[in-house]
Amino acid sequence: MSDEQRPGEASIIADQFLVHDLFLVGLVVIVYDYLVTLPVEIHYIWLRRKRGSSYWFLLNRYLGLSIMFIIGGLKFSVIPPTVCETIPKLAKGFLISQEVVVFGILVLRVYAMFNLDRRILALLLVTGAAAFSMSAWLVSTQATVPPPADANLNNSDLPNHLNGFPQPSPGSTLCPDLIFHPTAIRVAGAWEGQFALDTLIFLLTVYRAFLHRRREEWQSSLLRCLFRDGAIYFFVLSIANLANILMYYYGDALLSGSLTWFASALSTVVLARLMLNLHAAASAGILMPGAGGQWFGDEHLYSDETGTASEDTGTVVFVGSAGARRSGEGRGRRGRDPWPARVRDSWG
């Protein structure tokens, strides 16, 4: 069959090049940001005493980097035909694990902003569990064979077709992950659930800032940093996720998931920046007026509600006031702190 008789093959090759280019954009962004912020990471993470926030930061950053390199290796390698069906499943597992880490960090930040209010924690965990369960169910139902009504890409258009997956050809080095339109709608629903979680977290952040807009606590650059970075995170990720969702609705079977890894890399980058900014703000040594003499930083003392100073050489990023702790606000049942101070004061 001549090239004129097989327009589908040329379209597939062109789409694959575009998918690879978009993936490379995400890879370049995450690697470039890593190299630029590595000195800051060394200063605030590696050279300081490790806290809970440090381990979460490292998990987010290096899990994201590792996944992007693994997926990149698969995208630009010649894959045996028998392995083609396994690659999308592996990619989905990586993607879900990365999103769970990002969500966990955001939950802990909001939980700390609300003085460890267990109602907020329960709300976020229940909502997150529901969203991730629904997303897992939607993604797990992806079809590998085009439906009869799908005119965008059918069996006759696929060179070397095998079980719904085109095999490597002279112009193609990878079995692409085909997402046909009925399945793409379901995957878009999974990303819409993730967008809903981001919106909930942002609204809680705005609500917390609104409550303290006229209080002395707002003068703390730490609290302002939490709100500012949270707003930036939501704005940037909203644009990326919206573009990704629209691609699932309007892209063809090859392009439907083309922005997925770019959006995932961007979430890792923005969250890493957010955490580094918070460590930098805390490290400056911030006295929160009206907070019972609390200092936040590496070379200052932490004053508890009894007025007893204890040395704290780690980065302290808990933003609740001492008055709130005395009144029992944000505690568990009967006013008891759900976490000890050394854990409570470590999240960022």
Short mmCIF file of C-alpha atoms in Angstrom, two decimals:
data_model
loop_
_atom_site.label_atom_id
_atom_site.label_comp_id
_atom_site.label_asym_id
_atom_site.label_seq_id
_atom_site.Cartn_x
_atom_site.Cartn_y
_atom_site.Cartn_z
CA MET A 1 0.00 0.00 0.00
CA SER A 2 1.44 3.42 -0.97
CA ASP A 3 1.74 6.47 1.29
CA GLU A 4 -1.23 8.06 -0.49
CA GLN A 5 -3.33 5.07 0.47
CA ARG A 6 -2.23 5.15 4.15
CA PRO A 7 -2.80 8.66 5.49
CA GLY A 8 -3.36 7.24 8.94
CA GLU A 9 0.29 6.23 9.32
CA ALA A 10 1.58 9.74 8.59
CA SER A 11 -0.90 11.16 11.10
CA ILE A 12 0.21 8.68 13.77
CA ILE A 13 3.88 9.55 13.27
CA ALA A 14 3.15 13.29 13.41
CA ASP A 15 1.10 12.86 16.59
CA GLN A 16 3.87 10.81 18.18
CA PHE A 17 6.39 13.53 17.49
CA LEU A 18 4.08 16.07 19.13
CA VAL A 19 3.53 13.81 22.15
CA HIS A 20 7.29 13.39 22.54
CA ASP A 21 7.86 17.14 22.22
CA LEU A 22 5.30 17.94 24.91
CA PHE A 23 6.84 15.35 27.20
CA LEU A 24 10.28 16.86 26.62
CA VAL A 25 8.93 20.28 27.63
CA GLY A 26 7.87 18.83 30.98
CA LEU A 27 11.20 17.02 31.39
CA VAL A 28 13.17 20.18 30.62
CA VAL A 29 11.08 22.21 33.07
CA ILE A 30 11.58 19.78 35.96
CA VAL A 31 15.32 19.29 35.30
CA TYR A 32 15.95 23.02 34.82
CA ASP A 33 14.10 23.88 38.03
CA TYR A 34 16.05 21.19 39.87
CA LEU A 35 19.40 22.60 38.75
CA VAL A 36 18.37 26.19 39.53
CA THR A 37 17.04 25.43 43.03
CA LEU A 38 19.60 22.79 44.00
CA PRO A 39 21.77 25.29 45.98
CA VAL A 40 18.67 26.40 47.91
CA GLU A 41 17.72 22.78 48.51
CA ILE A 42 21.19 21.99 49.84
CA HIS A 43 21.09 25.01 52.15
CA TYR A 44 17.62 24.49 53.61
CA ILE A 45 17.19 20.71 53.35
CA TRP A 46 20.47 18.80 53.23
CA LEU A 47 22.49 20.99 55.61
CA ARG A 48 19.74 21.25 58.22
CA ARG A 49 18.39 18.77 60.68
CA LYS A 50 15.84 16.63 58.86
CA ARG A 51 12.21 17.25 59.76
CA GLY A 52 8.97 15.84 58.47
CA SER A 53 8.72 18.58 55.86
CA SER A 54 12.24 17.76 54.65
CA TYR A 55 11.36 14.14 53.95
CA TRP A 56 8.13 15.09 52.19
CA PHE A 57 10.03 17.61 50.07
CA LEU A 58 12.63 15.02 49.06
CA LEU A 59 9.94 12.44 48.29
CA ASN A 60 8.06 14.88 46.08
CA ARG A 61 11.09 16.16 44.22
CA TYR A 62 13.02 12.94 43.63
CA LEU A 63 9.98 10.79 42.97
CA GLY A 64 8.91 13.27 40.31
CA LEU A 65 12.38 13.37 38.75
CA SER A 66 12.74 9.59 38.78
CA ILE A 67 9.34 9.03 37.19
CA MET A 68 10.01 11.55 34.42
CA PHE A 69 13.33 9.88 33.56
CA ILE A 70 11.79 6.40 33.59
CA ILE A 71 8.91 7.45 31.37
CA GLY A 72 11.35 9.32 29.12
CA GLY A 73 13.43 6.18 28.73
CA LEU A 74 10.33 4.24 27.72
CA LYS A 75 9.13 6.91 25.33
CA PHE A 76 12.38 7.05 23.41
CA SER A 77 13.20 3.34 23.33
CA VAL A 78 12.24 0.60 20.91
CA ILE A 79 9.67 -1.44 22.80
CA PRO A 80 8.97 -5.12 22.04
CA PRO A 81 5.40 -5.59 20.80
CA THR A 82 4.58 -7.91 23.69
CA VAL A 83 5.35 -5.16 26.20
CA CYS A 84 3.22 -2.46 24.59
CA GLU A 85 0.14 -3.19 26.68
CA THR A 86 2.09 -3.09 29.96
CA ILE A 87 3.60 0.38 29.56
CA PRO A 88 0.37 2.41 29.98
CA LYS A 89 -0.47 0.50 33.16
CA LEU A 90 2.98 1.22 34.58
CA ALA A 91 2.65 4.89 33.66
CA LYS A 92 -0.72 5.10 35.40
CA GLY A 93 0.74 3.65 38.59
CA PHE A 94 3.57 6.18 38.55
CA LEU A 95 1.17 9.04 37.91
CA ILE A 96 -1.20 8.08 40.72
CA SER A 97 1.65 7.68 43.22
CA GLN A 98 2.98 11.11 42.31
CA GLU A 99 -0.42 12.76 42.68
CA VAL A 100 -0.95 11.09 46.07
CA VAL A 101 2.34 12.56 47.35
CA VAL A 102 1.41 16.04 46.11
CA PHE A 103 -2.03 15.82 47.69
CA GLY A 104 -0.57 14.58 50.99
CA ILE A 105 1.75 17.58 51.23
CA LEU A 106 -1.05 20.03 50.48
CA VAL A 107 -3.29 18.39 53.08
CA LEU A 108 -0.63 18.73 55.77
CA ARG A 109 -0.10 22.41 54.91
CA VAL A 110 -3.78 23.24 55.21
CA TYR A 111 -4.07 21.12 58.35
CA ALA A 112 -1.29 23.16 59.94
CA MET A 113 -2.83 26.45 58.81
CA PHE A 114 -6.01 25.53 60.68
CA ASN A 115 -4.10 24.79 63.91
CA LEU A 116 -4.37 21.02 63.49
CA ASP A 117 -8.16 21.05 63.38
CA ARG A 118 -9.14 17.41 62.95
CA ARG A 119 -12.36 18.40 61.22
CA ILE A 120 -10.33 19.97 58.41
CA LEU A 121 -8.11 16.89 58.24
CA ALA A 122 -11.15 14.59 58.09
CA LEU A 123 -12.75 16.72 55.37
CA LEU A 124 -9.63 16.62 53.20
CA LEU A 125 -8.93 12.93 53.73
CA VAL A 126 -12.50 11.83 53.01
CA THR A 127 -12.75 14.07 49.95
CA GLY A 128 -9.34 12.94 48.72
CA ALA A 129 -10.13 9.25 49.23
CA ALA A 130 -13.38 9.63 47.30
CA ALA A 131 -11.70 11.52 44.45
CA PHE A 132 -8.78 9.10 44.13
CA SER A 133 -11.06 6.06 44.32
CA MET A 134 -13.26 7.46 41.58
CA SER A 135 -10.21 8.37 39.50
CA ALA A 136 -8.73 4.89 39.88
CA TRP A 137 -12.01 3.32 38.79
CA LEU A 138 -12.35 5.62 35.78
CA VAL A 139 -8.75 5.12 34.63
CA SER A 140 -8.84 1.34 35.13
CA THR A 141 -11.65 0.99 32.61
CA GLN A 142 -9.59 2.33 29.69
CA ALA A 143 -10.14 0.37 26.48
CA THR A 144 -7.31 -0.81 24.26
CA VAL A 145 -9.39 -1.46 21.16
CA PRO A 146 -11.17 1.37 19.30
CA PRO A 147 -14.97 1.24 19.47
CA PRO A 148 -16.81 0.68 16.16
CA ALA A 149 -18.18 4.23 16.18
CA ASP A 150 -14.77 5.89 16.64
CA ALA A 151 -13.98 7.39 13.24
CA ASN A 152 -10.85 9.23 14.36
CA LEU A 153 -8.64 6.14 14.46
CA ASN A 154 -9.68 2.64 13.52
CA ASN A 155 -7.98 -0.63 12.81
CA SER A 156 -7.39 0.13 9.15
CA ASP A 157 -5.46 3.28 10.08
CA LEU A 158 -3.04 1.50 12.39
CA PRO A 159 0.17 0.12 10.86
CA ASN A 160 1.23 -3.25 12.28
CA HIS A 161 -1.88 -3.31 14.42
CA LEU A 162 -1.93 -5.74 17.35
CA ASN A 163 -4.59 -5.73 20.08
CA GLY A 164 -5.32 -2.05 19.66
CA PHE A 165 -1.67 -0.96 19.80
CA PRO A 166 0.34 0.13 16.75
CA GLN A 167 3.78 -1.43 16.79
CA PRO A 168 7.13 0.29 16.12
CA SER A 169 7.56 1.28 12.49
CA PRO A 170 10.41 2.99 10.59
CA GLY A 171 9.10 6.40 11.67
CA SER A 172 8.10 5.38 15.19
CA THR A 173 10.11 4.00 18.10
CA LEU A 174 7.34 3.45 20.64
CA CYS A 175 3.99 1.78 20.99
CA PRO A 176 1.84 4.83 21.76
CA ASP A 177 -0.77 4.84 24.50
CA LEU A 178 -4.05 5.05 22.61
CA ILE A 179 -6.97 6.64 24.46
CA PHE A 180 -10.11 6.51 22.36
CA HIS A 181 -12.82 9.11 22.85
CA PRO A 182 -15.21 7.20 25.17
CA THR A 183 -12.28 6.31 27.40
CA ALA A 184 -10.78 9.81 27.14
CA ILE A 185 -13.98 11.24 28.63
CA ARG A 186 -13.57 8.96 31.64
CA VAL A 187 -9.92 9.88 32.09
CA ALA A 188 -10.86 13.56 31.84
CA GLY A 189 -13.27 12.92 34.72
CA ALA A 190 -10.36 11.66 36.83
CA TRP A 191 -8.43 14.88 36.19
CA GLU A 192 -11.54 16.91 36.96
CA GLY A 193 -11.63 15.21 40.35
CA GLN A 194 -8.03 16.26 40.94
CA PHE A 195 -8.94 19.81 39.94
CA ALA A 196 -11.82 19.74 42.44
CA LEU A 197 -9.38 18.77 45.22
CA ASP A 198 -7.04 21.62 44.28
CA THR A 199 -10.00 24.00 44.36
CA LEU A 200 -11.07 22.81 47.81
CA ILE A 201 -7.55 23.28 49.18
CA PHE A 202 -7.32 26.75 47.66
CA LEU A 203 -10.69 27.81 49.09
CA LEU A 204 -9.66 26.64 52.55
CA THR A 205 -6.43 28.63 52.21
CA VAL A 206 -8.37 31.75 51.21
CA TYR A 207 -10.80 31.22 54.09
CA ARG A 208 -7.92 30.95 56.56
CA ALA A 209 -6.38 34.16 55.21
CA PHE A 210 -9.76 35.92 55.37
CA LEU A 211 -10.19 34.99 59.03
CA HIS A 212 -6.84 36.57 59.91
CA ARG A 213 -6.84 39.52 57.54
CA ARG A 214 -7.14 42.06 60.39
CA ARG A 215 -5.24 40.20 63.05
CA GLU A 216 -1.64 40.69 64.02
CA GLU A 217 -0.90 37.14 62.89
CA TRP A 218 -1.26 38.31 59.29
CA GLN A 219 1.83 40.49 59.79
CA SER A 220 3.86 37.29 59.88
CA SER A 221 5.52 36.80 56.53
CA LEU A 222 5.13 33.06 57.13
CA LEU A 223 1.34 33.19 56.95
CA ARG A 224 1.45 35.54 53.99
CA CYS A 225 3.86 33.14 52.29
CA LEU A 226 1.42 30.27 52.79
CA PHE A 227 -1.40 32.22 51.19
CA ARG A 228 0.65 33.76 48.36
CA ASP A 229 2.29 30.49 47.32
CA GLY A 230 -0.99 28.62 47.64
CA ALA A 231 -2.64 31.10 45.27
CA ILE A 232 0.23 30.82 42.78
CA TYR A 233 0.13 27.01 42.95
CA PHE A 234 -3.60 26.96 42.27
CA PHE A 235 -3.38 29.46 39.39
CA VAL A 236 -0.52 27.71 37.58
CA LEU A 237 -1.87 24.21 38.05
CA SER A 238 -5.39 25.25 37.11
CA ILE A 239 -4.19 26.42 33.69
CA ALA A 240 -2.17 23.24 33.13
CA ASN A 241 -4.95 20.93 34.29
CA LEU A 242 -7.57 22.77 32.24
CA ALA A 243 -5.45 22.38 29.10
CA ASN A 244 -4.93 18.71 29.93
CA ILE A 245 -8.66 18.12 30.44
CA LEU A 246 -9.55 19.88 27.19
CA MET A 247 -7.02 17.73 25.34
CA TYR A 248 -8.81 14.62 26.57
CA TYR A 249 -12.11 15.97 25.27
CA TYR A 250 -10.92 17.24 21.90
CA GLY A 251 -7.67 15.40 21.10
CA ASP A 252 -7.48 12.27 18.98
CA ALA A 253 -6.58 8.85 20.36
CA LEU A 254 -2.85 9.64 20.38
CA LEU A 255 -3.00 13.23 21.61
CA SER A 256 -5.58 12.78 24.38
CA GLY A 257 -2.97 12.22 27.09
CA SER A 258 -0.21 14.33 25.55
CA LEU A 259 -0.26 16.99 28.31
CA THR A 260 -0.50 14.56 31.22
CA TRP A 261 3.21 14.38 32.01
CA PHE A 262 3.72 18.09 31.50
CA ALA A 263 0.97 18.84 34.05
CA SER A 264 2.42 16.26 36.44
CA ALA A 265 5.94 17.68 36.16
CA LEU A 266 4.62 21.19 36.67
CA SER A 267 2.82 20.21 39.88
CA THR A 268 6.05 18.71 41.25
CA VAL A 269 8.04 21.83 40.33
CA VAL A 270 5.57 24.34 41.75
CA LEU A 271 5.11 22.38 44.98
CA ALA A 272 8.89 22.08 45.46
CA ARG A 273 9.23 25.85 45.00
CA LEU A 274 6.38 26.40 47.42
CA MET A 275 8.08 24.32 50.12
CA LEU A 276 11.49 25.93 49.59
CA ASN A 277 9.92 29.40 49.87
CA LEU A 278 8.29 28.38 53.13
CA HIS A 279 11.56 27.03 54.53
CA ALA A 280 13.27 30.27 53.54
CA ALA A 281 10.57 32.38 55.20
CA ALA A 282 10.74 30.32 58.39
CA SER A 283 14.53 30.40 58.42
CA ALA A 284 14.54 34.21 58.45
CA GLY A 285 13.44 34.17 62.09
CA ILE A 286 9.90 35.47 62.22
CA LEU A 287 8.27 36.74 65.39
CA MET A 288 4.53 36.42 65.16
CA PRO A 289 3.03 39.29 67.21
CA GLY A 290 0.37 38.12 69.58
CA ALA A 291 1.48 34.52 69.31
CA GLY A 292 2.88 34.20 72.79
CA GLY A 293 6.44 35.09 71.83
CA GLN A 294 6.85 32.44 69.17
CA TRP A 295 9.90 32.73 66.96
CA PHE A 296 10.14 30.79 63.76
CA GLY A 297 13.62 30.02 62.54
CA ASP A 298 16.83 28.13 62.97
CA GLU A 299 18.59 30.28 65.53
CA HIS A 300 15.71 31.32 67.76
CA LEU A 301 13.82 29.87 70.68
CA TYR A 302 10.38 28.42 70.60
CA SER A 303 8.12 29.57 73.44
CA ASP A 304 5.25 27.32 74.44
CA GLU A 305 2.10 28.40 76.27
CA THR A 306 3.79 28.08 79.64
CA GLY A 307 6.45 30.61 78.68
CA THR A 308 9.23 28.03 78.82
CA ALA A 309 11.79 28.47 76.07
CA SER A 310 13.26 25.43 74.44
CA GLU A 311 15.93 25.40 71.75
CA ASP A 312 14.76 24.46 68.30
CA THR A 313 17.37 24.28 65.58
CA GLY A 314 15.09 22.98 62.86
CA THR A 315 12.91 24.91 60.49
CA VAL A 316 9.64 25.68 62.26
CA VAL A 317 6.74 26.25 59.97
CA PHE A 318 3.62 25.69 62.07
CA VAL A 319 1.53 28.83 61.79
CA GLY A 320 -0.97 28.50 64.64
CA SER A 321 -0.85 30.96 67.50
CA ALA A 322 -0.05 30.07 71.08
CA GLY A 323 -3.36 31.60 72.09
CA ALA A 324 -5.14 29.17 69.84
CA ARG A 325 -3.37 26.28 71.52
CA ARG A 326 -4.24 27.56 74.99
CA SER A 327 -7.89 27.78 74.06
CA GLY A 328 -7.82 24.31 72.57
CA GLU A 329 -8.58 25.58 69.05
CA GLY A 330 -7.43 23.14 66.40
CA ARG A 331 -6.81 20.29 68.85
CA GLY A 332 -8.23 16.87 69.01
CA ARG A 333 -10.84 15.69 71.46
CA ARG A 334 -10.69 17.33 74.95
CA GLY A 335 -8.15 19.92 73.80
CA ARG A 336 -5.33 17.41 73.47
CA ASP A 337 -2.77 18.05 70.72
CA PRO A 338 -2.98 15.15 68.24
CA TRP A 339 0.75 15.48 67.56
CA PRO A 340 3.60 16.33 69.93
CA ALA A 341 5.22 19.75 69.48
CA ARG A 342 8.34 18.35 67.79
CA VAL A 343 6.14 16.85 65.05
CA ARG A 344 3.56 19.61 64.98
CA ASP A 345 6.16 22.31 64.36
CA SER A 346 7.92 20.60 61.49
CA TRP A 347 5.53 20.76 58.56
CA GLY A 348 6.04 23.08 55.65
#
